[in-house]
mmCIF file of C-alpha atoms in Angstrom:
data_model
loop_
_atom_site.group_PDB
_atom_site.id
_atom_site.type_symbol
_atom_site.label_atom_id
_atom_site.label_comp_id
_atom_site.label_asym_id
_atom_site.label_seq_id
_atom_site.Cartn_x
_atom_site.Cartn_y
_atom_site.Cartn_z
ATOM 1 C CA UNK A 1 85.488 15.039 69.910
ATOM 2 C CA UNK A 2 85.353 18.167 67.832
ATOM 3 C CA UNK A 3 81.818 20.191 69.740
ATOM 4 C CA UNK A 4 83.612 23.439 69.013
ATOM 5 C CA UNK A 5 84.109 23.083 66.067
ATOM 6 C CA UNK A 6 80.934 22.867 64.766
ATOM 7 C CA UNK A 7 79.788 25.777 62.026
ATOM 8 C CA UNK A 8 77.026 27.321 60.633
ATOM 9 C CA UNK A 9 76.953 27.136 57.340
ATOM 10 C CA UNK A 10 74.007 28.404 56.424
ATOM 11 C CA UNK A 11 75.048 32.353 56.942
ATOM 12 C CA UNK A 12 77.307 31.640 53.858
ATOM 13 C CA UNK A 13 75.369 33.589 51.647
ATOM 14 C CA UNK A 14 75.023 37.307 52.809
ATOM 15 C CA UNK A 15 73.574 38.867 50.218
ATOM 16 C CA UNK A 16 69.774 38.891 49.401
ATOM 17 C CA UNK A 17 69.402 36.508 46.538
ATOM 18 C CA UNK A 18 67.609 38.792 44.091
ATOM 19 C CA UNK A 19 70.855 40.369 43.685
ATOM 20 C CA UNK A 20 72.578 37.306 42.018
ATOM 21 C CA UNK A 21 70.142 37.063 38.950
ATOM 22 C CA UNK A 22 72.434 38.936 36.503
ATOM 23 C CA UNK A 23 75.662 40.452 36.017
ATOM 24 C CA UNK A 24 73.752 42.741 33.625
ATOM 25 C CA UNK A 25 70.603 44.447 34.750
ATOM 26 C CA UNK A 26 69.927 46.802 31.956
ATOM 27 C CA UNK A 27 70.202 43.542 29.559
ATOM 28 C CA UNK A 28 69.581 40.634 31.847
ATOM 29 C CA UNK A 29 71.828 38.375 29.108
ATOM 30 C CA UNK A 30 75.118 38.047 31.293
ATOM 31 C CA UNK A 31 73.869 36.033 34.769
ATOM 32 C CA UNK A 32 75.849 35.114 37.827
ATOM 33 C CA UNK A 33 76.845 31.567 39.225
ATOM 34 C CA UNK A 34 74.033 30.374 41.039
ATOM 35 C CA UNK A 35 71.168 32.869 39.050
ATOM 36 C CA UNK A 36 68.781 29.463 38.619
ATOM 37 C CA UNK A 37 69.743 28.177 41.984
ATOM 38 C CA UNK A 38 67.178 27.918 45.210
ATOM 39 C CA UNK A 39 68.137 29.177 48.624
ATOM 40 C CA UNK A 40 68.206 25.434 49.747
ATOM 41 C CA UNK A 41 70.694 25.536 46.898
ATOM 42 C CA UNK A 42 72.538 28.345 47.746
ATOM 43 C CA UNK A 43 73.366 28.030 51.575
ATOM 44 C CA UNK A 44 75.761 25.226 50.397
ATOM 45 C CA UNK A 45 77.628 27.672 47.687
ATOM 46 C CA UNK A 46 80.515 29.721 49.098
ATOM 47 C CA UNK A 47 80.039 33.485 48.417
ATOM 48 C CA UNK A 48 83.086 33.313 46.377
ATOM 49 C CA UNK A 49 81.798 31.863 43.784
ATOM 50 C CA UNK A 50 78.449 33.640 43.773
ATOM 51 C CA UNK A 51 80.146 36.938 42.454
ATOM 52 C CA UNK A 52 81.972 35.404 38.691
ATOM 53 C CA UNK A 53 79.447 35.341 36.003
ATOM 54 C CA UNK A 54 78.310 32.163 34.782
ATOM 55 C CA UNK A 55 80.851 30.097 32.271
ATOM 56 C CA UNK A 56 79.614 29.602 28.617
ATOM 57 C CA UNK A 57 77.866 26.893 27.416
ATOM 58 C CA UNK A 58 81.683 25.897 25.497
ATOM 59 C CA UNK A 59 83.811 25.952 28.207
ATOM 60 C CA UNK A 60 80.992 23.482 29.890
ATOM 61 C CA UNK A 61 80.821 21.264 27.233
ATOM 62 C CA UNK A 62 84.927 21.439 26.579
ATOM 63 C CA UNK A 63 85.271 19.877 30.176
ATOM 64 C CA UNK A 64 82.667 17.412 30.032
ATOM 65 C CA UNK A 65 84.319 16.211 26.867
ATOM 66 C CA UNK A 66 87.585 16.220 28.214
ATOM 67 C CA UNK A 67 86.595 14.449 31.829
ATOM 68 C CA UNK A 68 84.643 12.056 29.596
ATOM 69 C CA UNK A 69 88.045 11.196 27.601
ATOM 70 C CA UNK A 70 89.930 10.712 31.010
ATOM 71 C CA UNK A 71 87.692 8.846 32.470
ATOM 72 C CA UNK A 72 87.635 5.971 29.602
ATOM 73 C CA UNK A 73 91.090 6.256 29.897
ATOM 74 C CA UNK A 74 91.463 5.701 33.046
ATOM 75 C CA UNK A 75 88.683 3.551 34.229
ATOM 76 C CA UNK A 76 90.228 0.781 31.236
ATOM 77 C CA UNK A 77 93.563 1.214 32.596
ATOM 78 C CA UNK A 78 93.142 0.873 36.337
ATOM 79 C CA UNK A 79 90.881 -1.931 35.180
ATOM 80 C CA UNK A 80 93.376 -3.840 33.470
ATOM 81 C CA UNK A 81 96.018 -3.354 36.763
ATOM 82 C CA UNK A 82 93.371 -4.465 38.997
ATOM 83 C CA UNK A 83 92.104 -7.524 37.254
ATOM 84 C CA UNK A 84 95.752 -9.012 36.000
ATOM 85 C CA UNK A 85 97.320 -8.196 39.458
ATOM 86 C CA UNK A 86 94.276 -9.926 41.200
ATOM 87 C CA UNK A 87 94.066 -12.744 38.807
ATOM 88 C CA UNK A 88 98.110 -13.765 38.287
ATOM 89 C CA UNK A 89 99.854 -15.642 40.281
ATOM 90 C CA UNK A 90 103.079 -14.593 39.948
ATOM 91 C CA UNK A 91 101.988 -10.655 40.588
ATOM 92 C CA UNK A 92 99.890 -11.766 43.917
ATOM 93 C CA UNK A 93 103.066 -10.798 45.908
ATOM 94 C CA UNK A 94 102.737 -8.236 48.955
ATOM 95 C CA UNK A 95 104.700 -5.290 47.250
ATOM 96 C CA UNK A 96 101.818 -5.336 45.076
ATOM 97 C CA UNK A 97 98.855 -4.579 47.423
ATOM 98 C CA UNK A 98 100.199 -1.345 47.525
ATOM 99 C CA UNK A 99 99.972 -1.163 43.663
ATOM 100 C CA UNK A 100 96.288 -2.859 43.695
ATOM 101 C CA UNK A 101 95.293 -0.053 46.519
ATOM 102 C CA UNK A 102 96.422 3.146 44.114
ATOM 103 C CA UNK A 103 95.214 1.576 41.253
ATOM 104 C CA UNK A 104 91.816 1.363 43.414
ATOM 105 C CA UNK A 105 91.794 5.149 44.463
ATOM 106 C CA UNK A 106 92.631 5.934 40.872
ATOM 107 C CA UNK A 107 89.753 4.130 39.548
ATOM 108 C CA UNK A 108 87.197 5.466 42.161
ATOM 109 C CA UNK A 109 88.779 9.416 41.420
ATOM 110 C CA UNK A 110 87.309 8.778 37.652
ATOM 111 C CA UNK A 111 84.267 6.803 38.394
ATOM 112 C CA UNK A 112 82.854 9.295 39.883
ATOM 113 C CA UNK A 113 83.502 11.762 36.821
ATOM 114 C CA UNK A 114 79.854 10.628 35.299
ATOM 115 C CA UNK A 115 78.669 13.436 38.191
ATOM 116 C CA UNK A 116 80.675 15.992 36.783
ATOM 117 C CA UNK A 117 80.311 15.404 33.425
ATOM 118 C CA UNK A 118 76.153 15.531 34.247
ATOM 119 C CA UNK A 119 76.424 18.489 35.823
ATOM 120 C CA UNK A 120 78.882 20.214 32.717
ATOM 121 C CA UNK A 121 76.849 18.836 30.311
ATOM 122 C CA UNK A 122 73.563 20.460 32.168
ATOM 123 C CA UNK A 123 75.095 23.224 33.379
ATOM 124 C CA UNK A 124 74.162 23.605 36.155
ATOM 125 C CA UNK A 125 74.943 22.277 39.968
ATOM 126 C CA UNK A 126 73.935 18.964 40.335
ATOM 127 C CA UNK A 127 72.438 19.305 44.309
ATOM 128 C CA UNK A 128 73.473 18.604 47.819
ATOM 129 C CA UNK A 129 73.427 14.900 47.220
ATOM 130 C CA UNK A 130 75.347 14.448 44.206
ATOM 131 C CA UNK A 131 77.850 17.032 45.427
ATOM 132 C CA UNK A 132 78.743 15.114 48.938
ATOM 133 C CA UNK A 133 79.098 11.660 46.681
ATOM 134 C CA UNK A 134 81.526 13.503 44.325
ATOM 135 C CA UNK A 135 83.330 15.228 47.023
ATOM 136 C CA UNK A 136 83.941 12.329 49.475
ATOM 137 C CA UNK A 137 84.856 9.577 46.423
ATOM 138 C CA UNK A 138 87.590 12.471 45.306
ATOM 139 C CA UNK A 139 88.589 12.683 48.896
ATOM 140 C CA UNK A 140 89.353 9.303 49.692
ATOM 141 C CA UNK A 141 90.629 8.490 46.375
ATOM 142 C CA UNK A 142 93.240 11.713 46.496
ATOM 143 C CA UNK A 143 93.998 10.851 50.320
ATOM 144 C CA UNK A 144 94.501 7.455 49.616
ATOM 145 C CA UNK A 145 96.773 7.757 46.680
ATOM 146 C CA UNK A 146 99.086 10.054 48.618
ATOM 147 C CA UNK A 147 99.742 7.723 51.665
ATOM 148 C CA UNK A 148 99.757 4.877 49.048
ATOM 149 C CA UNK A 149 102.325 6.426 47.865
ATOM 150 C CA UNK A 150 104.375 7.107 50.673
ATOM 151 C CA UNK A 151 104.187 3.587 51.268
ATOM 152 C CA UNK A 152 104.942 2.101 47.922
ATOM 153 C CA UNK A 153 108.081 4.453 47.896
ATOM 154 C CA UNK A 154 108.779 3.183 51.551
ATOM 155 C CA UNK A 155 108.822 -0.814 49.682
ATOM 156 C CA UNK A 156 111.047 0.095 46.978
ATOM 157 C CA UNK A 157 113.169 1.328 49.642
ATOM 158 C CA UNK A 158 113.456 -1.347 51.809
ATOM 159 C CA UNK A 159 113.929 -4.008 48.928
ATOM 160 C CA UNK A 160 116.246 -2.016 47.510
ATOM 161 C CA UNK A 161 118.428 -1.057 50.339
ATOM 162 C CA UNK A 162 117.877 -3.695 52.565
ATOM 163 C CA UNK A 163 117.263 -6.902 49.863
ATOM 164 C CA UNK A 164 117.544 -9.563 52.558
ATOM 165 C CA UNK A 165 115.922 -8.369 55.547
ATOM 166 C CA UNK A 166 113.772 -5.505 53.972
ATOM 167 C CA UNK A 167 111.488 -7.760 51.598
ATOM 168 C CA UNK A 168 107.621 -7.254 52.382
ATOM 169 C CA UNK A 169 105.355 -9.552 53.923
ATOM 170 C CA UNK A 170 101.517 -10.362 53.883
ATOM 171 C CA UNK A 171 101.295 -9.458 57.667
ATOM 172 C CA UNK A 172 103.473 -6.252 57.107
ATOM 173 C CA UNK A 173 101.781 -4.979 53.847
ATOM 174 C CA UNK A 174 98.007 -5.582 55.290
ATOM 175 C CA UNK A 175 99.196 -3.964 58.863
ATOM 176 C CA UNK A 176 100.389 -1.200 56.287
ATOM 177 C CA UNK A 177 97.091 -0.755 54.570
ATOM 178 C CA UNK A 178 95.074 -1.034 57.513
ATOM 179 C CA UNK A 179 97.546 1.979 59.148
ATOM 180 C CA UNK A 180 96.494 3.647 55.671
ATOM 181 C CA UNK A 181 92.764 3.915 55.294
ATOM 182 C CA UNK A 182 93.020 4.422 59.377
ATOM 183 C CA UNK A 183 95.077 7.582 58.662
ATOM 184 C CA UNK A 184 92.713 8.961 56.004
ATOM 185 C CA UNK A 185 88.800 8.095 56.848
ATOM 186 C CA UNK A 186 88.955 10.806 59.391
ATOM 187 C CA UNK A 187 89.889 13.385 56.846
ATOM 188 C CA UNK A 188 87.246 12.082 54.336
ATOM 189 C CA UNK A 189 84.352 11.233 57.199
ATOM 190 C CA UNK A 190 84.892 14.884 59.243
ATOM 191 C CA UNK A 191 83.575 17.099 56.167
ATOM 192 C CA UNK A 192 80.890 14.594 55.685
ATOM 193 C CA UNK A 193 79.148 14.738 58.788
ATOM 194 C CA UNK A 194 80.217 18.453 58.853
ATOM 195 C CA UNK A 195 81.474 18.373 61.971
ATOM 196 C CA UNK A 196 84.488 19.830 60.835
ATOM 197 C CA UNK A 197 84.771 21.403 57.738
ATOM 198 C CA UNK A 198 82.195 20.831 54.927
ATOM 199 C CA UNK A 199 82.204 19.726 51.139
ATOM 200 C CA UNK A 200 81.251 22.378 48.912
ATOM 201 C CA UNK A 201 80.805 23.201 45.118
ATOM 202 C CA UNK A 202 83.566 25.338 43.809
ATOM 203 C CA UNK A 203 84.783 26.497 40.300
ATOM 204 C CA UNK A 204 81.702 26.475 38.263
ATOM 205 C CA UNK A 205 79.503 24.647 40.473
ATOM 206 C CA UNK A 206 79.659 21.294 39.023
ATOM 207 C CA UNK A 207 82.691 19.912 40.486
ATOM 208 C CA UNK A 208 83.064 19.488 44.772
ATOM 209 C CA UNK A 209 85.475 19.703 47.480
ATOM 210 C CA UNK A 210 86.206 20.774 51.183
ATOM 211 C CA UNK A 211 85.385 24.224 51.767
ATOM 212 C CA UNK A 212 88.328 26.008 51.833
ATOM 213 C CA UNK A 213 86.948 29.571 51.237
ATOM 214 C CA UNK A 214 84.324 30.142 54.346
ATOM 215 C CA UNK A 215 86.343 32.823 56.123
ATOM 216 C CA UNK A 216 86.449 31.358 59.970
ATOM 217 C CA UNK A 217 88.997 29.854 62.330
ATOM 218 C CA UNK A 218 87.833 26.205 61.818
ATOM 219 C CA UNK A 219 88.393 26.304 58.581
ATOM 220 C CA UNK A 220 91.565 27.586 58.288
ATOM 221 C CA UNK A 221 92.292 25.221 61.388
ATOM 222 C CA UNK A 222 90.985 22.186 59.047
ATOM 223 C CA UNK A 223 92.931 23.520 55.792
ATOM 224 C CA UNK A 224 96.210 24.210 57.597
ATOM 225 C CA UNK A 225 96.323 20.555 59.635
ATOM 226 C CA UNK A 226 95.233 18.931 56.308
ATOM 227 C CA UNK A 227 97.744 20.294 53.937
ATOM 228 C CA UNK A 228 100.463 18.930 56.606
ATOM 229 C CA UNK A 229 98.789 15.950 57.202
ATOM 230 C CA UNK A 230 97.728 14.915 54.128
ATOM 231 C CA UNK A 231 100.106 16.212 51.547
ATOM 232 C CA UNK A 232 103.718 17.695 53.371
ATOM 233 C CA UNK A 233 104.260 14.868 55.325
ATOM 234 C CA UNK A 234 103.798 12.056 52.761
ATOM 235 C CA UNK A 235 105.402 13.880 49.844
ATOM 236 C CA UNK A 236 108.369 14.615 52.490
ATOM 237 C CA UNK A 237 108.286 10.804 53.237
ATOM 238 C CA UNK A 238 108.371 10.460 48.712
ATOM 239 C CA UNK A 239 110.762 12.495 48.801
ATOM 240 C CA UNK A 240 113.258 10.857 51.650
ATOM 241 C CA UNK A 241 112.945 7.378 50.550
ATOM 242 C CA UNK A 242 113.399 7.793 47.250
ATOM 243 C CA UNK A 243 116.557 9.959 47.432
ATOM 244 C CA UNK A 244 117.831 6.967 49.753
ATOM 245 C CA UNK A 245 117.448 5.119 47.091
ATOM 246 C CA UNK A 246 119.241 7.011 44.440
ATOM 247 C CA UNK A 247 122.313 7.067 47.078
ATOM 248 C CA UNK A 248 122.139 3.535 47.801
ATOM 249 C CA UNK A 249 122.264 2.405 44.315
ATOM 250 C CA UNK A 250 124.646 4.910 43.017
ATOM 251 C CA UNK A 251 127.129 3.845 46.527
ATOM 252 C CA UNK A 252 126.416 0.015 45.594
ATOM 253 C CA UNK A 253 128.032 0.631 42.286
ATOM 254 C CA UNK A 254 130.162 2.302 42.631
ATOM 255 C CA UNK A 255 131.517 -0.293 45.622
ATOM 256 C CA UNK A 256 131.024 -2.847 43.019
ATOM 257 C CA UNK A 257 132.974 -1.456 40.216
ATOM 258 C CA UNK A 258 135.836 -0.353 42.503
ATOM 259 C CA UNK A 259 135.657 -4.471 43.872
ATOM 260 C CA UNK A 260 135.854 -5.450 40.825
ATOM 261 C CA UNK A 261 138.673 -3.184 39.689
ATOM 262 C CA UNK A 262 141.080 -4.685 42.135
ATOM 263 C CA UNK A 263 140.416 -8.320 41.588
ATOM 264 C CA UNK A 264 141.179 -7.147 37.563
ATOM 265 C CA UNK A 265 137.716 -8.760 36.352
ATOM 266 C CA UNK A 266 135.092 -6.810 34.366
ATOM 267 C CA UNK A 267 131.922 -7.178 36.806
ATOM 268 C CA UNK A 268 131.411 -9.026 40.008
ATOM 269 C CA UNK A 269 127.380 -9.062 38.865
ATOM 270 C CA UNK A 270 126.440 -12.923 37.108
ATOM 271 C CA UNK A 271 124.024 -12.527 34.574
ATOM 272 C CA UNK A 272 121.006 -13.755 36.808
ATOM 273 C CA UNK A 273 122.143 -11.230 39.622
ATOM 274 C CA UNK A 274 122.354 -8.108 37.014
ATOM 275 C CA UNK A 275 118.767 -9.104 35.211
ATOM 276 C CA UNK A 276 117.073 -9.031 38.750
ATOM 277 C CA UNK A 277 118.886 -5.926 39.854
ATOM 278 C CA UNK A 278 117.489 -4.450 36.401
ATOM 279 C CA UNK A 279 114.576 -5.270 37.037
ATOM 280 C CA UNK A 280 113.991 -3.728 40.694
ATOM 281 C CA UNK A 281 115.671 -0.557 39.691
ATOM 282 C CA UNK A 282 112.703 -0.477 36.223
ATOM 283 C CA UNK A 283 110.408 -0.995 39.225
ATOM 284 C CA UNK A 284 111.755 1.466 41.288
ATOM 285 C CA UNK A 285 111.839 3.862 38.393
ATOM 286 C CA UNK A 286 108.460 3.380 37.463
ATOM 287 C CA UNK A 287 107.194 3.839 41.449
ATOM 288 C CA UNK A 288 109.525 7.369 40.817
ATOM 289 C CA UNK A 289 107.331 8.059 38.591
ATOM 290 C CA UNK A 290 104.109 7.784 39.448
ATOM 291 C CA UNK A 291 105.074 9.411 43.085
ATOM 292 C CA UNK A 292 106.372 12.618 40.797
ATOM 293 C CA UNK A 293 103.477 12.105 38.621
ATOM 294 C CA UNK A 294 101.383 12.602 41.718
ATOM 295 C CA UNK A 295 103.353 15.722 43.182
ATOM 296 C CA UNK A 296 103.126 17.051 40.224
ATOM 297 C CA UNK A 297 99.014 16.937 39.828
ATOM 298 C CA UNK A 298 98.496 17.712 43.332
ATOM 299 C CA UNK A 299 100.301 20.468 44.560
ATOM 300 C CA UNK A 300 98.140 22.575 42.438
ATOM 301 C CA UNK A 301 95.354 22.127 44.390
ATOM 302 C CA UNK A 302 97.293 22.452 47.716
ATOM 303 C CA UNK A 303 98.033 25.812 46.840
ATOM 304 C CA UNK A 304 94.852 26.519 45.898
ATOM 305 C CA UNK A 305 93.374 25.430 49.022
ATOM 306 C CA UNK A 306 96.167 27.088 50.941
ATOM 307 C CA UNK A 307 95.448 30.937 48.788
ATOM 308 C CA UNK A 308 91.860 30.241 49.605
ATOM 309 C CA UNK A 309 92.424 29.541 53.610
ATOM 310 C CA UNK A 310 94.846 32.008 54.145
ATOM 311 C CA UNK A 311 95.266 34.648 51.302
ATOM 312 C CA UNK A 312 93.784 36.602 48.705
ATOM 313 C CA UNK A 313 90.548 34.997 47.227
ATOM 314 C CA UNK A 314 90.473 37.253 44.639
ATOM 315 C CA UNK A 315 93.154 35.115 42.589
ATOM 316 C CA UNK A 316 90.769 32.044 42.799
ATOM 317 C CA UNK A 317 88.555 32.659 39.700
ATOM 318 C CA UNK A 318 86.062 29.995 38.664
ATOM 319 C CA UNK A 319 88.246 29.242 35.666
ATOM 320 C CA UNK A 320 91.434 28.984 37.612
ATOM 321 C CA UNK A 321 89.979 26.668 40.424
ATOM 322 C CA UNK A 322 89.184 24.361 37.336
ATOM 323 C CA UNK A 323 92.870 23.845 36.129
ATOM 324 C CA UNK A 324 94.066 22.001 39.433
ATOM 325 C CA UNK A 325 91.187 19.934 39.308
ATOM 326 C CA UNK A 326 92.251 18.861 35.740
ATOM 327 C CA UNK A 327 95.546 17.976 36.824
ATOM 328 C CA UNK A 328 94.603 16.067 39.727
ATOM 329 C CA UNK A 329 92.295 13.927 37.084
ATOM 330 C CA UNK A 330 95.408 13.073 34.612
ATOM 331 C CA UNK A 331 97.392 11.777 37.052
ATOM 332 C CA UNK A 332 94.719 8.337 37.727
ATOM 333 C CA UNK A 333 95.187 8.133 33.398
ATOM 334 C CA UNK A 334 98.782 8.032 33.168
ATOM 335 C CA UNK A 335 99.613 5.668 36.806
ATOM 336 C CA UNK A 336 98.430 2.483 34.932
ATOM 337 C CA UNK A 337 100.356 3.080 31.550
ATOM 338 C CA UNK A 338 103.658 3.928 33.553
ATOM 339 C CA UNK A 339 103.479 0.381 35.117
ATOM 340 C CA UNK A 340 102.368 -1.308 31.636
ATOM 341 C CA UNK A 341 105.593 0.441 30.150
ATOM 342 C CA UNK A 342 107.909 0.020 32.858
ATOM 343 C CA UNK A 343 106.711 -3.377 35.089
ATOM 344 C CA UNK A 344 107.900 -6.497 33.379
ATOM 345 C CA UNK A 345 106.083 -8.636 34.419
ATOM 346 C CA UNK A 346 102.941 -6.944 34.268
ATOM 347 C CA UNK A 347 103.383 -6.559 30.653
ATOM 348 C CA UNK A 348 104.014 -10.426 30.426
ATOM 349 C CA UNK A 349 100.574 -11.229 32.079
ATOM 350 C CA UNK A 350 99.244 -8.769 30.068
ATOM 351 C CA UNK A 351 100.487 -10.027 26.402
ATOM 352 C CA UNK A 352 99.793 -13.371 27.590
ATOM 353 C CA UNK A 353 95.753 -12.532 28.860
ATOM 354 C CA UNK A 354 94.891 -10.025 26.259
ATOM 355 C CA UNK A 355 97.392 -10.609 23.236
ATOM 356 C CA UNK A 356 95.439 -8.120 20.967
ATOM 357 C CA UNK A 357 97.313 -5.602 22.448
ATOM 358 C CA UNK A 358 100.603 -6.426 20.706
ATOM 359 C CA UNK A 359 102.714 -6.460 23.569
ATOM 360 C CA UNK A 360 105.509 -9.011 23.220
ATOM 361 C CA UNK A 361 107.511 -9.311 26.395
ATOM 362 C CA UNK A 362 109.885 -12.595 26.707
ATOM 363 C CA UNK A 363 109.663 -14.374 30.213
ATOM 364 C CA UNK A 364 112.893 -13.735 32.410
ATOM 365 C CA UNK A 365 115.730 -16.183 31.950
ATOM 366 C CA UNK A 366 115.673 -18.902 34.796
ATOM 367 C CA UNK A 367 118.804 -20.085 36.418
ATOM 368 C CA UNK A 368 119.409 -23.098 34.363
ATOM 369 C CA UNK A 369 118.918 -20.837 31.456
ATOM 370 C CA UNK A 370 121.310 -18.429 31.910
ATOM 371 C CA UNK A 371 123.932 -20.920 33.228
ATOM 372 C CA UNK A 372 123.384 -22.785 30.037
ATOM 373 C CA UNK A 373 123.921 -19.547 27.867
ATOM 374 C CA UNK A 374 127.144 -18.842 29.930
ATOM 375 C CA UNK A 375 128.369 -22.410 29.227
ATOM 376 C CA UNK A 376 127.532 -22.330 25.626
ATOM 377 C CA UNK A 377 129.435 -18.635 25.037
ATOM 378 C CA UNK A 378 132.151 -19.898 26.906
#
């Protein structure tokens, strides 16, 4: 499908390789990235990066400390929202695929941290196989969240907006996940084979990505469909559905309070009908944000990728190629603590499954329940 496209990487490095031992020749103390590396090493390296002397042994060992903290913390809490949603009944509903699904690329973006961490902790680049695994787990993981995420926000809308004929079903949520993975494998699988695009080391050579520096058509062709693909169109689609349903609740209740001032009662809302409405908006709210939470950590990168594709290198130091990556990270920590603050019911499962955790959340109020409390204040 893609016979033009296909590059040759191996004319990424130019320059004879003698002249990347050291940054300082009269000393030889100060080397440059890729000084210890091979030339089967080195035809996988942009040039970019071949020009930055090497990082200290400190700022290695600062991110593999750091990555090592996020990973524990996010590997235990994507954990915890996979196994209780899997394992609870009452949480085994189809809005919550989509939850189990990012919860799943979160917890394969920091599994595959142990790589990175190896490689900080070495200091070194950890080689072409080791690379391709990191890059392609990040990819599908990052892809994968970001259409998730479009399609969680496109739930809360409809079951918000459209409460009778908008609910989810099993058929609809697994035709929705299947539309999913369908829309990202090619953008994960392309680089892979390198028939399009490649995955590369970048930053200090111990974390990977799509090559985004290699200065040819293709890949500026790859970089520039990607970023619309992958990242404008479903934060635009964040973005619509979730503004829909600010207005829709905000025109609701105002509808309702106006209602309710002409009949000359308080609220037209029963107790029941106001504790479920709270608790889809605390839903909605939390899917708000995680979707900014993810915005937030990845358009970073996309600009990165975009200065690297299509303007000046020269502002992507190794150091500042290492910050978006960082972000990108924090986001699969704080998705599964949003949802254990802000999902009711997850927090019920969870103080009933694991109640060394302290959390004390009540069960809802059933029907009979609240009618009985209205009867009694009455």
């Amino acid at each position: 499908m893609f016979p033009a496209l296909i590059m040759d990487f191996n004319r990424t490095v130019s320059r004879p390789l003698p002249q990347m031992g050291s940054a300082d020749d009269a000393g030889g103390e100060t080397h440059l990235l890729g000084w210890n590396l091979g030339a089967e090493d080195l035809i996988h390296i942009p040039e970019h990066w071949l020009k930055y002397e090497e990082p200290s042994a400190l700022q290695h060992y600062y991110l593999a400390f750091m990555y090592t903290i996020f990973t524990i913390i996010a590997l235990v809490g994507n954990g915890l929202v996979i196994w209780i949603f899997c394992i609870s009944k009452s949480l085994r509903t189809p809005s919550n695929i989509f939850v189990i699904n990012l919860a799943l690329c979160d917890f394969l973006m920091m599994a595959k941290a142990p790589i990175f961490i190896y490689g900080s902790v070495q200091r070194t680049y950890q080689g072409h196989f080791l690379c391709q695994a990191f890059a392609l787990a990040g990819t599908i993981s990052g892809l994968g969240a970001s259409i998730t995420n479009a399609a969680i926000a496109y739930d809360r809308y409809s079951t918000i907006a459209k409460p009778f004929e908008g609910r989810m079903t099993y058929g609809r949520a697994f035709f929705i996940m299947i539309l999913i993975w369908a829309y990202v494998f090619p953008w994960c699988f392309l680089p892979a084979t390198e028939k399009w695009n490649r995955y590369v080391p970048e930053g200090y050579l111990t974390s990977c990505t799509i090559d985004y520096l290699t200065p040819t058509d293709e890949t500026r062709a790859f970089i520039g469909i990607m970023f619309t693909i992958c990242y404008i169109i479903p934060v635009s689609l964040v973005i619509y559905f979730y503004s829909q349903i600010v207005s829709h609740v905000f025109n609701h209740e105002k509808a309702l309070r106006e209602q309710a001032k002409k009949m000359n009662v308080e609220s037209l809302r029963s107790n029941q009908d106001a504790n479920a409405q709270s608790a889809e908006v605390r839903i909605a709210k939390a899917a708000i944000t995680i979707c900014f939470l993810f915005i937030a950590a990845w358009t970073p990168y996309a600009v990165v990728a975009m200065i690297g594709a299509f303007g000046d290198q020269s502002l992507l130091t190794p150091g500042i190629t290492m910050i978006p990556a960082i972000f990108c990270k924090s986001v699969a920590c704080f998705d599964p603590y949003v949802y254990a603050i802000s999902h009711p019911r997850y927090r019920l499962e969870l103080s009933k499954r694991i109640p060394c955790l302290g959390i004390e959340e009540k069960p809802p109020a059933t029907a009979s329940e609240t009618q009985s409390t209205t009867t009694t204040t009455a």
